Amino acid sequence: NIFGPKAVVSTQSTGRMRLSGRLYSQAVAALRTILDGELTSIQAAGTYKHERVITTPMAPHIGVTTSTEKVLNFCSNNYLGLSSHPEVIDAGRQALDNFGNGLSSVRFICGTQTIHKELEDAISRFHGTEDTILYISCFDANAGIFETLLTSEDAVFSDQLNHASIIDGIRLCKAQKHRYLNRDVADLDRQLSESSARIKLVVTDGVFSMDGTIAPLPEICDVADKHGALVFIDECHATGFLGSTGRGTPELTGVGNRVHIINSTLGKALGGACGGYTSGPKQVVDLLRQRSRPYLFSNTMPPSVVGSAIKVFELLEDSSELPELVDRNTMHFRNRMKEAGFTLSGTTHPICPVMLYDAALASSFADELLKRGIYVIGFSFPVVPKGQARIRVQMSAAHSIEDIDRCVDAFIEVGKAKNVI
């Protein structure tokens, strides 16, 4: 008896429980029918996503359950190769020993340790900003900033290809919402000129992750200055490896501190675990600490992740070797693939989308590559627009030239077999 040894369940109570159980079963059965239809349509379109299961730490060579041999991984955001770096792991282990597994709290109650403040200071120094606030993910950082910062008196101008987390974050705010054409500064200029909002906030990805293209920050900053607007960038696919010292698209494009607010992640190049942040003016960060809902109502970052991230920033401060390796590997891959006849989006970014345009082709092409020991994923609608299916190949500082050549050779073999080249 689930109610205890002395509990008595009345006949009337038992009847209600049975009726409730039947109604629950009927509701679940109806839900299953609806969702089965949705899932069947996804499968019929060739866009169903199967998760491959990895059996090893993240690295250029990884084990997967579908292969007895290790495969070459070319679809990770592990740009600097630091996800399994021994110094990063040791720093995380030391933080785990010194500060525990977690804090069981949000930051403002009892979730702030000395290492959280140390990491925030390190990020601010890295970007040359006044202050930084940590989140459990950059999705949360993007979900928390616009609703906090903007009111109905303000306006936000967002690039049409911005990340889903930016789109969702903007939906939460009461500001006047404008969307300009991807990287189209003339369209942005026109829309800004028509606005009389109190705060005008231009929002763009520093790098557009599905295309490997880079925002025209000098021109965006010029237009923003012209109209008294602020500039916000999402640097998730730039921080740590773009620019001569890895300080992202502002460094790469030479705009320096003309970008006012930076959101980025610790879950890609900077150790690959989790965590995100907003870095910018102190007043912005102070207000986020008071009102940002994802910050106020989500647990603090685990100490081991914080300790690992601190070590990553130390490594970046000490040397620019890793960003240089990313650039070298990127250009080697892009040049060889273009010579072979493939069409690639972007120009210099380590995200190297190989355009195939057909969803079923992208999926089957990726499957054939896996048989040849190359781990990549086909992307199709709704992740990218219909008719723009592709395989997104990503370079890492940890890849060798031999790894890259093996990848290109496999692409050529499958491309010829499928009449792509």
Phi, psi and omega in degrees: 000120185288346181266003178109164186294334183256002183284147178238129179255120184289160178299320179297317179296318179297321179296318178296320180297319180294318178297316179299320179297320179294317180296321178298314180298320179295319180295318179293320179298319178295319178297316180301319181298315180296313184289327175300322177296318178297314181295323178296321179293324177295317179295320181295329179280353180076021183246012179292133185259118177262132180271120174278143186256124183263142185249003185228171170297161178291130183192172175299326178248118184231157173264144176228154185293340183270001183220141177279342179253153175293151180242160178274125184265116178236032179223021180262153173275016182280060190302320183266358181070027186261358183300328180236024180294132185301322179291325178291318178296316180298320179295320177295320179295319179295319178294323177298317179293320187275329188237359176090178183282324182191178183247354178053039185197159168278169188298315192281350178268287175210047185242016180245117175252170180302325182289332176296316178292324178297318179292318178300320177294320180296320179295317179299318178296319182299316183270350183071036181250171185281324185200164182217145175235133181270145172233166179288341175202162175288335173302317177294321178299317179288330178287336188263342191275318189288318178297325181285319190275326191248144176242185180292346176279351187252172181220142178241137183239108190245134175298139186295340180254019177298157183301152181304326180293327175292314179302312180295321179297318180294325178301332183282341185268163183265004183292160172292130189251127179231143178235124179254157183298148186306118176057025182261096185291328178297317178294320176298316179302315181298315182291322177296322182294337182269359185257141175242026184295157179294304174248129173248121184241116175271128186238124179213148164294139171293320176229133179271111197289338178276339184249342184069024179259156188247137180296140178282073188299320179302316180290321178298317180294323177299314181293320178298316178299319181302324185251012179065036182258157174267155179241126176243135175230145171263118187251025185302324181255036179214323186299127176102340186220342175270145185088162187296332178242014176082017183271017167090195186294328174300319178290317181300319185264356174079022182269346177057229185274016175287344169275129190267324183227131179239125168251139179205183187234153170261359188266007178241260183293332190268049175111336169078011182270274178199177178108145176216179182198159167244132181230131182173210181301144183301320182295324177297311181296319179300317180293322177299320179296332181273327192229349184289115188296316178298330177285317185285334188239016175239146179302154177291161179295140179297142182304322181297322179291320179298314180298320178297318182294322177301317179296322178300314180294327175297317179297320180290326178291330185280331187203150175255016184298317184295312175303325179294322178293321177301314181296316179300312182295321179300310184291327177297313179296311183299317182295316180294320181293320178294320177298329180283346178107006178280154174259122180243141174276154179079181184229310187231000183277147178293348165283116186238083182288122176268111189280124178239339170075333181253129186296313181296321179296316180299319180293312182291325178298315179296321178297318179294323178295322179298323177298336179261012175085018179245117183266107173220168183233139173277135178248134180213182180304137011266005180291323174233162181299154176302139181081005181238030181298150186200168166250121182268109178263136182233132181270152177227152174298337183278348177288142172267164176299325178295320176301314183293318179298320178297321178297312180298317180300321177294319177301316181297316180299311181290322180300320178290320180296329183258010178059033176276325177233000000 
